[in-house]
Amino acid sequence: VDTHVIDGTALSRRLRSDLAARAAALAGRGVRPGLAAIEVGEHPASRVYVRNKLKACAEVGLHSEHVALPDTIPEPELLARIRALNEDPRVHGILVQLPLPKRLAAERVLQAVAPAKDVDGFHPLNAGLLATGHPRFVPCTPAAVMAILEAEGVNPWARHAVVVGASNIVGKPAALLLLQRGATVTLCNSKTKDLADHTARADILVVAVGKPRLVTGAMVKPGAVVIDVGINRLPDGKLVGDCDFPSLLGVASRATPVPGGVGPMTIAMLLANTIHAAELAAEGRTPGQAGEALLQVQRA
Ligand code: NAP
């Protein structure tokens, strides 16, 4: 098998030029899509992620705000800041960069973000819409996985997709999206026995664990499509995924590298969600019919 190395950077560049056009169309109607990124404390990786997200906003013409808050901020004050952003008409999307300091209840903080501005898709309402087949804001990383498959012409319909890792922000929503696209899905977690027996049956293999080189070429079916979501920094400073990339070559039909695979597409999906939120706001709609009904239930 001659493995095609998927170029996430090139794919994201293409997507971003479409997004810039959508942002420009909105600007023509007097709406500049805006994103607020909340960062609490100083986490070195978070700083890089937030900076990259804000830079990407600027590149496609989005307004962005970096809300950098001290590590010591009391939770009620953080919630009040989020509520103020919920009401701010210049802000269409709000993200809270994770991880939060442990003393804060992350679930409570994420739930404070208005569902209509929840461009990370972490609010239980948006998670529920996704789970019931009416996705509104899909979490950016699983959305990136699906966008890559689509751009590569890989149709999940009637294929066997195996997702390794079942977190709320990556693995679980990725499995739901694959299921909704017609795949038969196996979702593995840390308790899974004989992981290789599962991975070896995958036509599409998505790995999102956070363990360097957990999946090797020997665990992959020849011809499979492998999407590596993992980002791990080795002691020598090198960035690697959850797959042992060199061993995939000659086995997988297509594979994403790390870096340069899912990462750049994830940021593009965040921009896409923010523009989507702004488009819906410009039309005077809250996003999605089902979403609106559920929002009314939530408000009642
Ligand atoms: P997480 O919340 O730590 O979840 C890890 C998942 O992997 C859990 O479901 C866990 O199982 C499972 N797991 C752990 N060890 C395993 C094993 N040996 N075999 C099978 N499953 C195992 O991590 P996450 O937030 O989903 O992130 C996963 C990776 O993706 C990390 O490297 C992260 O840096 C990266 N990431 C990348 C992007 C991007 O833009 N490219 C975005 C987000 C995250 P249990 O459920 O049983 O605990």
Tab-separated table of C-alpha atoms and ligand atoms in Angstrom:
chain	number	residue	atom	x	y	z
A	1	VAL	CA	0.000	0.000	0.000
A	2	ASP	CA	1.276	3.415	-0.914
A	3	THR	CA	0.172	5.569	2.022
A	4	HIS	CA	-1.194	9.004	1.202
A	5	VAL	CA	-0.113	11.431	3.930
A	6	ILE	CA	-3.020	13.770	4.588
A	7	ASP	CA	-1.966	17.415	4.590
A	8	GLY	CA	-4.144	19.028	7.256
A	9	THR	CA	-2.387	22.343	6.848
A	10	ALA	CA	-3.249	22.536	3.134
A	11	LEU	CA	-6.835	21.404	3.775
A	12	SER	CA	-7.258	24.034	6.482
A	13	ARG	CA	-5.864	26.732	4.197
A	14	ARG	CA	-8.497	25.887	1.591
A	15	LEU	CA	-11.244	25.879	4.202
A	16	ARG	CA	-10.068	29.180	5.633
A	17	SER	CA	-10.339	30.951	2.312
A	18	ASP	CA	-14.002	29.822	2.117
A	19	LEU	CA	-14.477	31.036	5.678
A	20	ALA	CA	-12.907	34.400	4.895
A	21	ALA	CA	-15.447	34.795	2.072
A	22	ARG	CA	-18.326	33.998	4.436
A	23	ALA	CA	-16.955	36.457	7.010
A	24	ALA	CA	-16.667	39.119	4.290
A	25	ALA	CA	-20.272	38.488	3.217
A	26	LEU	CA	-21.380	39.007	6.813
A	27	ALA	CA	-19.295	42.157	7.087
A	28	GLY	CA	-21.156	43.424	4.015
A	29	ARG	CA	-24.331	43.076	6.064
A	30	GLY	CA	-22.774	44.977	8.944
A	31	VAL	CA	-21.929	41.944	11.090
A	32	ARG	CA	-18.374	41.144	12.021
A	33	PRO	CA	-18.212	37.659	13.557
A	34	GLY	CA	-16.552	37.775	16.959
A	35	LEU	CA	-14.942	35.192	19.226
A	36	ALA	CA	-14.013	35.574	22.888
A	37	ALA	CA	-11.393	33.175	24.225
A	38	ILE	CA	-11.290	32.910	27.996
A	39	GLU	CA	-8.057	31.761	29.542
A	40	VAL	CA	-7.720	31.304	33.284
A	41	GLY	CA	-4.240	31.206	34.773
A	42	GLU	CA	-1.069	30.419	32.908
A	43	HIS	CA	-0.846	27.006	31.315
A	44	PRO	CA	1.976	26.954	28.758
A	45	ALA	CA	0.185	24.718	26.212
A	46	SER	CA	-3.044	26.715	26.605
A	47	ARG	CA	-1.217	29.933	25.882
A	48	VAL	CA	-0.017	28.534	22.543
A	49	TYR	CA	-3.477	27.183	21.665
A	50	VAL	CA	-5.230	30.466	22.486
A	51	ARG	CA	-2.654	32.483	20.577
A	52	ASN	CA	-3.078	30.266	17.512
A	53	LYS	CA	-6.855	30.545	17.678
A	54	LEU	CA	-6.747	34.352	17.916
A	55	LYS	CA	-4.259	34.577	15.085
A	56	ALA	CA	-6.498	32.407	12.915
A	57	CYS	CA	-9.449	34.713	13.705
A	58	ALA	CA	-7.494	37.720	12.483
A	59	GLU	CA	-6.511	35.893	9.289
A	60	VAL	CA	-10.126	35.342	8.221
A	61	GLY	CA	-11.343	38.763	9.363
A	62	LEU	CA	-13.013	37.830	12.656
A	63	HIS	CA	-13.127	40.095	15.678
A	64	SER	CA	-11.535	38.367	18.649
A	65	GLU	CA	-11.019	39.072	22.313
A	66	HIS	CA	-8.524	37.411	24.585
A	67	VAL	CA	-10.025	37.364	28.060
A	68	ALA	CA	-7.007	36.489	30.183
A	69	LEU	CA	-8.014	36.053	33.806
A	70	PRO	CA	-5.830	35.455	36.852
A	71	ASP	CA	-5.381	31.957	38.222
A	72	THR	CA	-6.917	33.180	41.483
A	73	ILE	CA	-10.205	34.464	40.020
A	74	PRO	CA	-13.138	33.426	42.235
A	75	GLU	CA	-15.602	31.178	40.423
A	76	PRO	CA	-18.577	33.583	40.782
A	77	GLU	CA	-16.513	36.306	39.141
A	78	LEU	CA	-15.579	34.017	36.251
A	79	LEU	CA	-19.232	33.077	35.787
A	80	ALA	CA	-20.158	36.762	35.786
A	81	ARG	CA	-17.569	37.455	33.072
A	82	ILE	CA	-19.042	34.669	30.957
A	83	ARG	CA	-22.559	35.991	31.470
A	84	ALA	CA	-21.432	39.456	30.344
A	85	LEU	CA	-19.998	37.931	27.158
A	86	ASN	CA	-23.264	36.017	26.659
A	87	GLU	CA	-24.976	39.418	26.441
A	88	ASP	CA	-22.309	41.141	24.324
A	89	PRO	CA	-23.563	41.558	20.739
A	90	ARG	CA	-20.020	41.810	19.320
A	91	VAL	CA	-19.300	38.295	20.563
A	92	HIS	CA	-20.909	35.415	18.653
A	93	GLY	CA	-18.729	32.657	20.000
A	94	ILE	CA	-17.266	32.039	23.458
A	95	LEU	CA	-14.688	29.436	24.332
A	96	VAL	CA	-13.215	28.557	27.687
A	97	GLN	CA	-9.742	27.158	27.185
A	98	LEU	CA	-9.220	23.891	29.070
A	99	PRO	CA	-7.785	22.781	31.399
A	100	LEU	CA	-9.160	25.099	34.052
A	101	PRO	CA	-7.488	25.303	37.452
A	102	LYS	CA	-8.648	22.268	39.442
A	103	ARG	CA	-10.387	24.346	42.122
A	104	LEU	CA	-12.942	25.512	39.529
A	105	ALA	CA	-15.869	23.268	38.597
A	106	ALA	CA	-15.229	22.947	34.856
A	107	GLU	CA	-18.731	21.612	34.163
A	108	ARG	CA	-20.360	24.567	35.864
A	109	VAL	CA	-18.118	26.988	33.992
A	110	LEU	CA	-18.792	25.384	30.595
A	111	GLN	CA	-22.527	25.369	31.294
A	112	ALA	CA	-22.442	29.124	31.910
A	113	VAL	CA	-21.679	29.715	28.229
A	114	ALA	CA	-24.900	30.499	26.353
A	115	PRO	CA	-25.680	27.453	24.171
A	116	ALA	CA	-26.142	29.753	21.141
A	117	LYS	CA	-22.547	31.017	21.588
A	118	ASP	CA	-21.025	27.670	22.565
A	119	VAL	CA	-18.741	27.312	19.552
A	120	ASP	CA	-16.728	24.547	21.254
A	121	GLY	CA	-19.916	22.490	21.502
A	122	PHE	CA	-19.233	21.500	25.115
A	123	HIS	CA	-22.525	22.660	26.630
A	124	PRO	CA	-24.755	19.680	27.507
A	125	LEU	CA	-27.485	21.123	25.287
A	126	ASN	CA	-25.234	21.048	22.237
A	127	ALA	CA	-23.846	17.647	23.248
A	128	GLY	CA	-27.430	16.413	23.510
A	129	LEU	CA	-28.357	17.841	20.109
A	130	LEU	CA	-25.410	16.013	18.610
A	131	ALA	CA	-26.281	12.758	20.386
A	132	THR	CA	-29.865	12.916	19.110
A	133	GLY	CA	-28.835	13.561	15.526
A	134	HIS	CA	-29.462	17.322	15.311
A	135	PRO	CA	-25.927	18.661	15.592
A	136	ARG	CA	-25.618	22.420	16.030
A	137	PHE	CA	-22.161	23.313	17.285
A	138	VAL	CA	-20.073	20.198	16.865
A	139	PRO	CA	-16.914	20.110	19.017
A	140	CYS	CA	-14.077	21.332	16.824
A	141	THR	CA	-11.756	18.329	16.911
A	142	PRO	CA	-14.299	15.653	15.953
A	143	ALA	CA	-15.680	18.124	13.387
A	144	ALA	CA	-12.142	18.344	12.004
A	145	VAL	CA	-11.933	14.546	11.782
A	146	MET	CA	-15.129	14.456	9.743
A	147	ALA	CA	-14.051	17.367	7.540
A	148	ILE	CA	-10.788	15.590	6.776
A	149	LEU	CA	-12.604	12.373	5.822
A	150	GLU	CA	-14.922	14.347	3.584
A	151	ALA	CA	-12.128	16.314	1.937
A	152	GLU	CA	-10.272	13.048	1.324
A	153	GLY	CA	-13.331	11.461	-0.262
A	154	VAL	CA	-13.646	8.836	2.487
A	155	ASN	CA	-17.310	7.956	2.991
A	156	PRO	CA	-18.009	6.266	6.360
A	157	TRP	CA	-21.274	4.718	5.074
A	158	ALA	CA	-21.384	0.989	5.901
A	159	ARG	CA	-17.710	0.997	6.852
A	160	HIS	CA	-16.374	-0.137	10.210
A	161	ALA	CA	-15.060	2.827	12.163
A	162	VAL	CA	-13.078	2.255	15.346
A	163	VAL	CA	-12.543	5.198	17.684
A	164	VAL	CA	-9.907	4.776	20.381
A	165	GLY	CA	-10.557	7.182	23.259
A	166	ALA	CA	-14.015	8.133	24.489
A	167	SER	CA	-13.692	11.635	25.961
A	168	ASN	CA	-16.586	14.084	25.753
A	169	ILE	CA	-14.537	16.475	23.664
A	170	VAL	CA	-13.093	14.102	21.073
A	171	GLY	CA	-13.736	10.353	21.052
A	172	LYS	CA	-17.390	10.216	22.036
A	173	PRO	CA	-18.604	12.938	19.620
A	174	ALA	CA	-16.396	11.501	16.858
A	175	ALA	CA	-18.099	8.126	17.330
A	176	LEU	CA	-21.545	9.757	17.179
A	177	LEU	CA	-20.698	11.655	14.005
A	178	LEU	CA	-19.372	8.514	12.328
A	179	LEU	CA	-22.508	6.639	13.369
A	180	GLN	CA	-24.670	9.400	11.899
A	181	ARG	CA	-22.733	9.116	8.642
A	182	GLY	CA	-23.648	5.454	8.407
A	183	ALA	CA	-20.612	3.745	9.892
A	184	THR	CA	-20.688	0.758	12.222
A	185	VAL	CA	-18.797	2.108	15.201
A	186	THR	CA	-16.646	0.541	17.886
A	187	LEU	CA	-15.700	2.923	20.694
A	188	CYS	CA	-12.692	1.856	22.783
A	189	ASN	CA	-11.527	3.203	26.129
A	190	SER	CA	-8.870	2.493	28.744
A	191	LYS	CA	-10.725	-0.638	29.894
A	192	THR	CA	-10.827	-2.189	26.416
A	193	LYS	CA	-9.173	-5.621	26.326
A	194	ASP	CA	-6.971	-6.547	23.402
A	195	LEU	CA	-7.103	-3.156	21.723
A	196	ALA	CA	-5.304	-4.485	18.640
A	197	ASP	CA	-8.167	-6.928	17.928
A	198	HIS	CA	-10.445	-3.911	17.559
A	199	THR	CA	-8.113	-1.580	15.699
A	200	ALA	CA	-7.276	-4.325	13.206
A	201	ARG	CA	-10.927	-4.464	12.128
A	202	ALA	CA	-11.182	-0.751	11.359
A	203	ASP	CA	-11.708	0.604	7.864
A	204	ILE	CA	-11.521	4.032	9.496
A	205	LEU	CA	-9.433	4.327	12.664
A	206	VAL	CA	-9.584	7.467	14.816
A	207	VAL	CA	-7.160	7.611	17.733
A	208	ALA	CA	-7.657	10.209	20.501
A	209	VAL	CA	-6.033	8.996	23.694
A	210	GLY	CA	-2.998	11.085	24.624
A	211	LYS	CA	-0.453	8.252	24.702
A	212	PRO	CA	2.496	8.560	22.349
A	213	ARG	CA	2.738	5.755	19.779
A	214	LEU	CA	-0.046	3.670	21.365
A	215	VAL	CA	-1.149	2.438	17.939
A	216	THR	CA	1.404	0.909	15.601
A	217	GLY	CA	1.164	-0.198	11.987
A	218	ALA	CA	0.950	-3.828	13.143
A	219	MET	CA	-2.421	-3.011	14.765
A	220	VAL	CA	-3.871	-1.532	11.564
A	221	LYS	CA	-5.692	-3.297	8.723
A	222	PRO	CA	-3.921	-2.810	5.405
A	223	GLY	CA	-5.701	-0.067	3.465
A	224	ALA	CA	-7.350	1.526	6.505
A	225	VAL	CA	-7.697	5.302	6.878
A	226	VAL	CA	-5.997	6.437	10.099
A	227	ILE	CA	-6.766	9.771	11.751
A	228	ASP	CA	-4.429	10.540	14.652
A	229	VAL	CA	-5.838	13.169	17.004
A	230	GLY	CA	-3.212	12.806	19.735
A	231	ILE	CA	-0.788	15.572	20.573
A	232	ASN	CA	2.000	14.482	22.908
A	233	ARG	CA	5.191	16.304	23.744
A	234	LEU	CA	8.096	13.942	24.321
A	235	PRO	CA	10.815	14.751	26.878
A	236	ASP	CA	13.094	15.836	24.003
A	237	GLY	CA	10.492	18.442	22.994
A	238	LYS	CA	9.323	16.587	19.889
A	239	LEU	CA	5.572	16.534	19.136
A	240	VAL	CA	4.091	13.132	18.294
A	241	GLY	CA	0.622	11.717	17.939
A	242	ASP	CA	-0.933	8.611	19.470
A	243	CYS	CA	0.139	6.552	16.475
A	244	ASP	CA	3.619	5.443	15.581
A	245	PHE	CA	3.491	7.278	12.274
A	246	PRO	CA	6.454	5.671	10.441
A	247	SER	CA	5.010	2.193	11.026
A	248	LEU	CA	1.716	3.248	9.399
A	249	LEU	CA	3.450	3.968	6.114
A	250	GLY	CA	2.893	1.125	3.695
A	251	VAL	CA	-0.051	-0.158	5.766
A	252	ALA	CA	-2.664	2.625	5.923
A	253	SER	CA	-4.133	3.920	2.671
A	254	ARG	CA	-4.293	7.398	4.194
A	255	ALA	CA	-2.962	8.780	7.461
A	256	THR	CA	-2.686	12.120	9.216
A	257	PRO	CA	0.704	13.213	10.523
A	258	VAL	CA	1.276	14.999	13.844
A	259	PRO	CA	1.831	17.886	13.646
A	260	GLY	CA	0.138	19.015	10.433
A	261	GLY	CA	-2.924	16.757	10.474
A	262	VAL	CA	-5.950	17.242	12.698
A	263	GLY	CA	-4.556	20.251	14.613
A	264	PRO	CA	-4.808	22.923	11.893
A	265	MET	CA	-8.237	21.637	10.836
A	266	THR	CA	-9.477	21.894	14.445
A	267	ILE	CA	-8.782	25.616	14.475
A	268	ALA	CA	-10.514	26.024	11.110
A	269	MET	CA	-13.602	24.329	12.580
A	270	LEU	CA	-13.623	26.784	15.478
A	271	LEU	CA	-13.677	29.649	12.973
A	272	ALA	CA	-16.440	27.871	11.044
A	273	ASN	CA	-18.558	27.474	14.200
A	274	THR	CA	-18.062	31.147	15.091
A	275	ILE	CA	-19.081	32.278	11.604
A	276	HIS	CA	-22.072	29.921	11.749
A	277	ALA	CA	-23.108	31.489	15.067
A	278	ALA	CA	-22.774	34.981	13.582
A	279	GLU	CA	-24.763	34.023	10.463
A	280	LEU	CA	-27.577	32.692	12.618
A	281	ALA	CA	-27.517	35.786	14.807
A	282	ALA	CA	-27.576	37.989	11.684
A	283	GLU	CA	-30.703	36.169	10.526
A	284	GLY	CA	-32.236	36.798	13.918
A	285	ARG	CA	-32.416	33.097	14.625
A	286	THR	CA	-31.027	31.055	17.403
A	287	PRO	CA	-29.300	28.156	15.764
A	288	GLY	CA	-31.360	25.198	14.676
A	289	GLN	CA	-35.044	24.332	14.997
A	290	ALA	CA	-34.529	21.545	17.480
A	291	GLY	CA	-32.086	23.736	19.353
A	292	GLU	CA	-34.639	26.507	19.664
A	293	ALA	CA	-37.252	24.125	21.083
A	294	LEU	CA	-34.793	22.801	23.605
A	295	LEU	CA	-33.641	26.285	24.531
A	296	GLN	CA	-37.243	27.181	25.310
A	297	VAL	CA	-37.504	24.129	27.535
A	298	GLN	CA	-34.275	25.159	29.205
A	299	ARG	CA	-35.495	28.725	29.780
A	300	ALA	CA	-38.824	27.560	31.228
B	1	NAP	P1	-8.776	12.497	27.594
B	1	NAP	O1	-9.908	13.341	28.033
B	1	NAP	O2	-7.634	12.242	28.502
B	1	NAP	O3	-9.392	11.100	27.154
B	1	NAP	C1	-8.588	10.037	26.776
B	1	NAP	C2	-9.439	8.850	26.381
B	1	NAP	O4	-8.554	7.796	26.013
B	1	NAP	C3	-10.318	8.306	27.507
B	1	NAP	O5	-11.571	7.941	26.993
B	1	NAP	C4	-9.544	7.086	27.991
B	1	NAP	O6	-10.350	6.034	28.481
B	1	NAP	C5	-8.896	6.623	26.719
B	1	NAP	N1	-7.701	5.818	26.959
B	1	NAP	C6	-6.688	6.035	27.820
B	1	NAP	N2	-5.764	5.074	27.724
B	1	NAP	C7	-6.185	4.213	26.776
B	1	NAP	C8	-5.683	3.013	26.236
B	1	NAP	N3	-4.518	2.496	26.656
B	1	NAP	N4	-6.404	2.380	25.288
B	1	NAP	C9	-7.581	2.874	24.856
B	1	NAP	N5	-8.109	4.034	25.332
B	1	NAP	C10	-7.422	4.678	26.288
B	1	NAP	O7	-8.131	13.064	26.259
B	1	NAP	P2	-8.757	13.952	25.058
B	1	NAP	O8	-9.054	15.299	25.558
B	1	NAP	O9	-9.814	13.182	24.371
B	1	NAP	O10	-7.496	14.064	24.117
B	1	NAP	C11	-6.914	12.918	23.514
B	1	NAP	C12	-5.666	13.329	22.771
B	1	NAP	O11	-6.035	14.212	21.720
B	1	NAP	C13	-4.634	14.085	23.589
B	1	NAP	O12	-3.348	13.753	23.110
B	1	NAP	C14	-4.917	15.533	23.266
B	1	NAP	O13	-3.763	16.344	23.405
B	1	NAP	C15	-5.308	15.426	21.827
B	1	NAP	N6	-6.159	16.507	21.340
B	1	NAP	C16	-5.863	17.040	20.136
B	1	NAP	C17	-6.633	18.042	19.605
B	1	NAP	C18	-6.304	18.575	18.251
B	1	NAP	O14	-6.707	19.660	17.906
B	1	NAP	N7	-5.577	17.845	17.426
B	1	NAP	C19	-7.730	18.524	20.310
B	1	NAP	C20	-8.053	17.945	21.547
B	1	NAP	C21	-7.258	16.931	22.047
B	1	NAP	P3	-11.339	6.152	29.767
B	1	NAP	O15	-12.562	6.831	29.221
B	1	NAP	O16	-11.540	4.743	30.121
B	1	NAP	O17	-10.600	6.962	30.778
